[in-house]
CSV table of C-alpha atoms in Angstrom, one decimal:
chain,number,residue,atom,x,y,z
A,7,UNK,CA,88.0,56.3,109.6
A,8,UNK,CA,85.8,54.7,106.9
A,9,UNK,CA,85.8,56.2,103.0
A,10,UNK,CA,82.2,57.2,103.7
A,11,UNK,CA,83.3,59.3,107.1
A,12,UNK,CA,86.2,60.8,104.9
A,13,UNK,CA,83.8,61.9,102.2
A,14,UNK,CA,81.5,63.4,104.8
A,15,UNK,CA,84.5,65.1,106.4
A,16,UNK,CA,85.4,66.8,103.0
A,17,UNK,CA,81.9,67.8,102.6
A,18,UNK,CA,81.5,69.3,106.2
A,19,UNK,CA,81.8,73.4,106.4
A,20,UNK,CA,85.0,74.9,108.0
A,21,UNK,CA,84.9,77.8,110.3
A,22,UNK,CA,88.1,80.1,109.9
A,23,UNK,CA,89.5,81.8,112.8
A,24,UNK,CA,88.5,85.3,111.1
A,25,UNK,CA,84.8,84.2,111.5
A,26,UNK,CA,84.4,83.4,107.9
A,27,UNK,CA,82.8,79.8,107.2
A,28,UNK,CA,83.7,77.7,104.1
A,29,UNK,CA,81.0,75.7,102.7
A,30,UNK,CA,83.1,72.3,102.3
A,31,UNK,CA,87.1,71.5,102.7
A,32,UNK,CA,87.7,71.3,99.1
A,33,UNK,CA,90.1,74.1,97.8
A,34,UNK,CA,91.5,75.0,94.2
A,35,UNK,CA,94.8,76.1,94.8
A,36,UNK,CA,96.2,78.9,92.7
A,37,UNK,CA,97.0,78.3,89.0
A,38,UNK,CA,98.5,81.1,86.8
A,39,UNK,CA,95.5,81.1,84.1
A,40,UNK,CA,97.3,83.3,81.8
A,41,UNK,CA,94.0,84.8,80.8
A,42,UNK,CA,94.2,88.6,81.1
A,43,UNK,CA,93.4,91.0,78.4
A,44,UNK,CA,96.2,92.8,76.3
A,45,UNK,CA,96.1,95.5,78.9
A,46,UNK,CA,96.1,93.1,82.0
A,47,UNK,CA,92.5,93.2,82.7
A,48,UNK,CA,89.7,90.6,83.4
A,49,UNK,CA,88.7,88.8,80.3
A,50,UNK,CA,85.6,87.4,79.6
A,51,UNK,CA,87.1,84.1,79.5
A,52,UNK,CA,88.4,84.1,82.9
A,53,UNK,CA,85.0,85.2,84.2
A,54,UNK,CA,83.5,81.9,82.5
A,55,UNK,CA,86.3,79.9,83.6
A,56,UNK,CA,85.3,80.7,87.4
A,57,UNK,CA,81.7,80.1,86.4
A,58,UNK,CA,82.8,76.6,85.4
A,59,UNK,CA,85.1,75.9,88.3
A,60,UNK,CA,82.5,77.3,90.8
A,61,UNK,CA,79.5,74.7,89.4
A,62,UNK,CA,81.8,71.8,90.3
A,63,UNK,CA,81.0,72.4,93.9
A,64,UNK,CA,84.7,73.5,95.0
A,65,UNK,CA,84.0,75.1,98.4
A,66,UNK,CA,87.0,77.7,97.9
A,67,UNK,CA,88.5,78.7,94.6
A,68,UNK,CA,92.0,80.7,94.8
A,69,UNK,CA,92.7,82.7,91.6
A,70,UNK,CA,96.1,82.7,89.7
A,71,UNK,CA,98.5,85.3,90.8
A,72,UNK,CA,97.0,88.7,90.3
A,73,UNK,CA,100.0,91.6,90.1
A,74,UNK,CA,100.1,94.7,92.3
A,75,UNK,CA,102.0,96.7,89.8
A,76,UNK,CA,101.8,96.5,86.0
A,77,UNK,CA,105.4,97.5,85.6
A,78,UNK,CA,106.4,94.1,87.2
A,79,UNK,CA,104.7,90.9,85.5
A,80,UNK,CA,105.6,87.5,85.9
A,81,UNK,CA,103.9,86.4,82.5
A,82,UNK,CA,102.3,88.3,79.5
A,83,UNK,CA,98.5,87.1,80.5
A,84,UNK,CA,98.8,88.2,84.1
A,85,UNK,CA,95.8,90.3,85.5
A,86,UNK,CA,96.8,93.3,87.3
A,87,UNK,CA,95.0,95.1,90.3
A,88,UNK,CA,96.4,98.8,91.3
A,89,UNK,CA,93.5,101.0,90.9
A,90,UNK,CA,89.5,100.8,90.3
A,91,UNK,CA,90.1,101.0,86.3
A,92,UNK,CA,88.7,97.3,86.0
A,93,UNK,CA,86.4,97.4,89.0
A,94,UNK,CA,83.3,96.3,86.9
A,95,UNK,CA,85.2,93.3,85.3
A,96,UNK,CA,86.7,92.4,88.8
A,97,UNK,CA,83.2,92.4,90.0
A,98,UNK,CA,82.2,90.1,87.3
A,99,UNK,CA,84.8,87.9,88.0
A,100,UNK,CA,84.1,87.6,91.8
A,101,UNK,CA,80.5,87.0,91.0
A,102,UNK,CA,81.5,84.1,88.8
A,103,UNK,CA,83.6,82.3,91.5
A,104,UNK,CA,80.7,83.0,94.3
A,105,UNK,CA,77.8,81.7,91.8
A,106,UNK,CA,77.7,78.4,93.3
A,107,UNK,CA,77.5,79.5,96.8
A,108,UNK,CA,81.6,79.0,97.3
A,109,UNK,CA,84.3,81.3,98.2
A,110,UNK,CA,86.5,83.1,95.8
A,111,UNK,CA,90.1,84.6,96.9
A,112,UNK,CA,92.5,86.6,94.9
A,113,UNK,CA,96.1,85.4,95.0
A,114,UNK,CA,98.0,88.9,95.1
A,115,UNK,CA,101.6,88.8,93.9
A,116,UNK,CA,104.8,90.8,92.9
A,117,UNK,CA,107.4,88.8,90.7
A,118,UNK,CA,110.4,90.6,91.7
A,119,UNK,CA,113.2,89.5,89.7
A,120,UNK,CA,111.4,86.6,88.3
A,121,UNK,CA,110.0,88.5,85.6
A,122,UNK,CA,111.3,87.5,82.0
A,123,UNK,CA,113.7,89.4,80.3
A,124,UNK,CA,111.0,90.3,77.5
A,125,UNK,CA,108.8,91.8,79.9
A,126,UNK,CA,111.4,93.7,82.1
A,127,UNK,CA,114.7,95.0,81.2
A,128,UNK,CA,115.8,95.4,84.7
A,129,UNK,CA,113.6,93.7,87.3
A,130,UNK,CA,114.0,94.8,91.0
A,131,UNK,CA,114.5,92.5,93.9
A,132,UNK,CA,115.7,92.8,97.5
A,133,UNK,CA,119.3,92.5,96.5
A,134,UNK,CA,121.1,92.9,93.1
A,135,UNK,CA,121.5,89.3,92.9
A,136,UNK,CA,120.8,87.3,89.5
A,137,UNK,CA,117.9,84.8,89.9
A,138,UNK,CA,120.2,81.8,89.2
A,139,UNK,CA,123.0,80.3,87.1
A,140,UNK,CA,122.1,79.4,83.5
A,141,UNK,CA,119.1,81.7,83.5
A,142,UNK,CA,120.6,84.8,82.4
A,143,UNK,CA,119.2,84.7,78.9
A,144,UNK,CA,115.8,84.4,80.2
A,145,UNK,CA,115.9,86.8,83.3
A,146,UNK,CA,117.8,90.2,83.3
A,147,UNK,CA,119.9,90.9,86.2
A,148,UNK,CA,118.1,92.8,89.0
A,149,UNK,CA,118.7,95.9,90.8
A,150,UNK,CA,118.2,96.3,94.6
A,151,UNK,CA,115.0,98.0,95.8
A,152,UNK,CA,115.5,101.3,97.5
A,153,UNK,CA,113.7,101.7,100.9
A,154,UNK,CA,110.9,104.0,99.4
A,155,UNK,CA,110.2,101.4,96.6
A,156,UNK,CA,110.0,98.8,99.2
A,157,UNK,CA,107.3,100.8,101.0
A,158,UNK,CA,105.4,101.7,97.7
A,159,UNK,CA,105.3,97.8,97.0
A,160,UNK,CA,103.7,97.1,100.5
A,161,UNK,CA,101.0,100.0,100.0
A,162,UNK,CA,100.4,98.4,96.6
A,163,UNK,CA,99.4,95.0,98.2
A,164,UNK,CA,97.3,96.9,100.8
A,165,UNK,CA,95.6,99.1,97.9
A,166,UNK,CA,94.8,95.9,96.1
A,167,UNK,CA,93.5,94.0,99.0
A,168,UNK,CA,90.8,96.7,99.6
A,169,UNK,CA,90.0,96.6,96.0
A,170,UNK,CA,89.7,92.6,96.2
A,171,UNK,CA,87.2,93.4,98.9
A,172,UNK,CA,85.3,95.9,97.2
A,173,UNK,CA,84.8,93.7,94.1
A,174,UNK,CA,82.8,91.0,96.0
A,175,UNK,CA,85.8,88.4,96.3
A,176,UNK,CA,85.5,86.6,99.7
A,177,UNK,CA,89.2,86.3,100.8
A,178,UNK,CA,92.6,86.7,99.5
A,179,UNK,CA,96.1,84.9,99.4
A,180,UNK,CA,99.6,86.5,99.6
A,181,UNK,CA,102.0,84.8,97.4
A,182,UNK,CA,104.9,84.2,99.3
A,183,UNK,CA,106.4,81.1,97.5
A,184,UNK,CA,107.8,80.0,94.1
A,185,UNK,CA,110.7,82.1,94.2
A,186,UNK,CA,108.6,85.5,93.8
A,187,UNK,CA,109.2,88.7,95.4
A,188,UNK,CA,108.1,87.8,99.1
A,189,UNK,CA,110.1,84.7,98.7
A,190,UNK,CA,113.1,86.6,97.6
A,191,UNK,CA,112.8,88.5,100.6
A,192,UNK,CA,112.6,85.8,103.1
A,193,UNK,CA,115.8,83.8,101.5
A,194,UNK,CA,119.2,84.6,102.8
A,195,UNK,CA,120.7,83.7,99.5
A,196,UNK,CA,118.3,86.3,97.6
A,197,UNK,CA,118.3,88.7,99.9
A,198,UNK,CA,121.5,90.2,101.7
A,199,UNK,CA,120.4,93.4,102.5
A,200,UNK,CA,122.0,95.0,105.6
A,201,UNK,CA,118.9,97.5,106.5
A,202,UNK,CA,115.6,97.1,108.1
A,203,UNK,CA,114.4,94.6,105.5
A,204,UNK,CA,117.6,91.9,105.8
A,205,UNK,CA,120.5,90.7,107.6
A,206,UNK,CA,119.0,88.2,110.1
A,207,UNK,CA,115.7,85.9,110.0
A,208,UNK,CA,113.9,88.4,111.6
A,209,UNK,CA,114.3,91.4,109.5
A,210,UNK,CA,114.0,89.1,106.3
A,211,UNK,CA,110.6,88.4,107.7
A,212,UNK,CA,109.9,92.1,108.1
A,213,UNK,CA,108.7,92.8,104.4
A,214,UNK,CA,106.2,90.0,104.4
A,215,UNK,CA,104.7,91.1,107.8
A,216,UNK,CA,104.7,94.6,106.6
A,217,UNK,CA,102.5,93.3,103.8
A,218,UNK,CA,100.3,91.5,105.7
A,219,UNK,CA,99.7,94.4,108.1
A,220,UNK,CA,99.1,96.6,105.0
A,221,UNK,CA,96.5,93.8,103.8
A,222,UNK,CA,94.8,93.4,107.0
A,223,UNK,CA,94.2,97.1,107.6
A,224,UNK,CA,92.5,97.4,104.4
A,225,UNK,CA,90.2,94.6,104.6
A,226,UNK,CA,89.4,94.6,108.3
A,227,UNK,CA,89.4,91.5,110.9
A,228,UNK,CA,86.5,89.3,109.4
A,229,UNK,CA,88.2,89.0,105.9
A,230,UNK,CA,90.1,85.6,105.1
A,231,UNK,CA,93.6,86.5,104.5
A,232,UNK,CA,96.0,83.4,103.6
A,233,UNK,CA,99.6,83.2,102.7
A,234,UNK,CA,101.2,80.6,100.3
A,235,UNK,CA,104.8,79.8,101.7
A,236,UNK,CA,107.8,77.2,100.3
A,237,UNK,CA,108.6,75.0,103.1
A,238,UNK,CA,112.2,75.7,102.0
A,239,UNK,CA,114.3,77.0,99.2
A,240,UNK,CA,115.9,74.1,97.9
A,241,UNK,CA,119.1,75.6,97.1
A,242,UNK,CA,122.4,76.0,99.0
A,243,UNK,CA,122.4,79.3,101.2
A,244,UNK,CA,118.6,79.5,101.0
A,245,UNK,CA,116.2,79.3,103.8
A,246,UNK,CA,115.4,75.8,105.4
A,247,UNK,CA,112.4,73.8,106.7
A,248,UNK,CA,113.5,74.7,110.4
A,249,UNK,CA,113.3,78.5,109.6
A,250,UNK,CA,110.3,78.2,107.6
């Protein structure tokens, strides 16, 4: 394939299995912008940033992680989406991302125990296992989620997904990588539960599958839903490339 042929391929539209079509094959992956307001809303700076990125011609823009619970933050500048209190600002953000004709997808996330100590004195996780050796000063020891709390988080993902679609975004991504909550549930090191949410590879996958079902139920069959996954835990006792 010649360089010119490769360029034409990148510029060609891409039809997704759900029926949506991307205008080209260039995608901006999620990056944590840390541009939320003091109360974790959408700032004018965030809207302007996506206007600039959209103008560059990228076919699909994926936002930085938007948290589904304001009690669980990964960083101080995270945007939170758990109700419609900031609906107008989210609509402006979506319009900015679509302003040049491309797609804009929201990445939804829950940090689990990967929430800094100055933001969470006792974060939650699948199991009460610290994040890692040498990180005790930065991250407090977590407590294990109760079954009802797991169900609440699943519902939060679904509710946030519905709000994403209502705001005018054209797709979403479930953040299942980088050590956050979905990734923690998938990991045999971080998830040592013995109930329906852990104990075997199939049960460790139950949380993310339930999150997907809640999200898909909220947005319908024709809305793009993606997931970001690690290829492996890259630590002893974690999940492997074969399992992922």
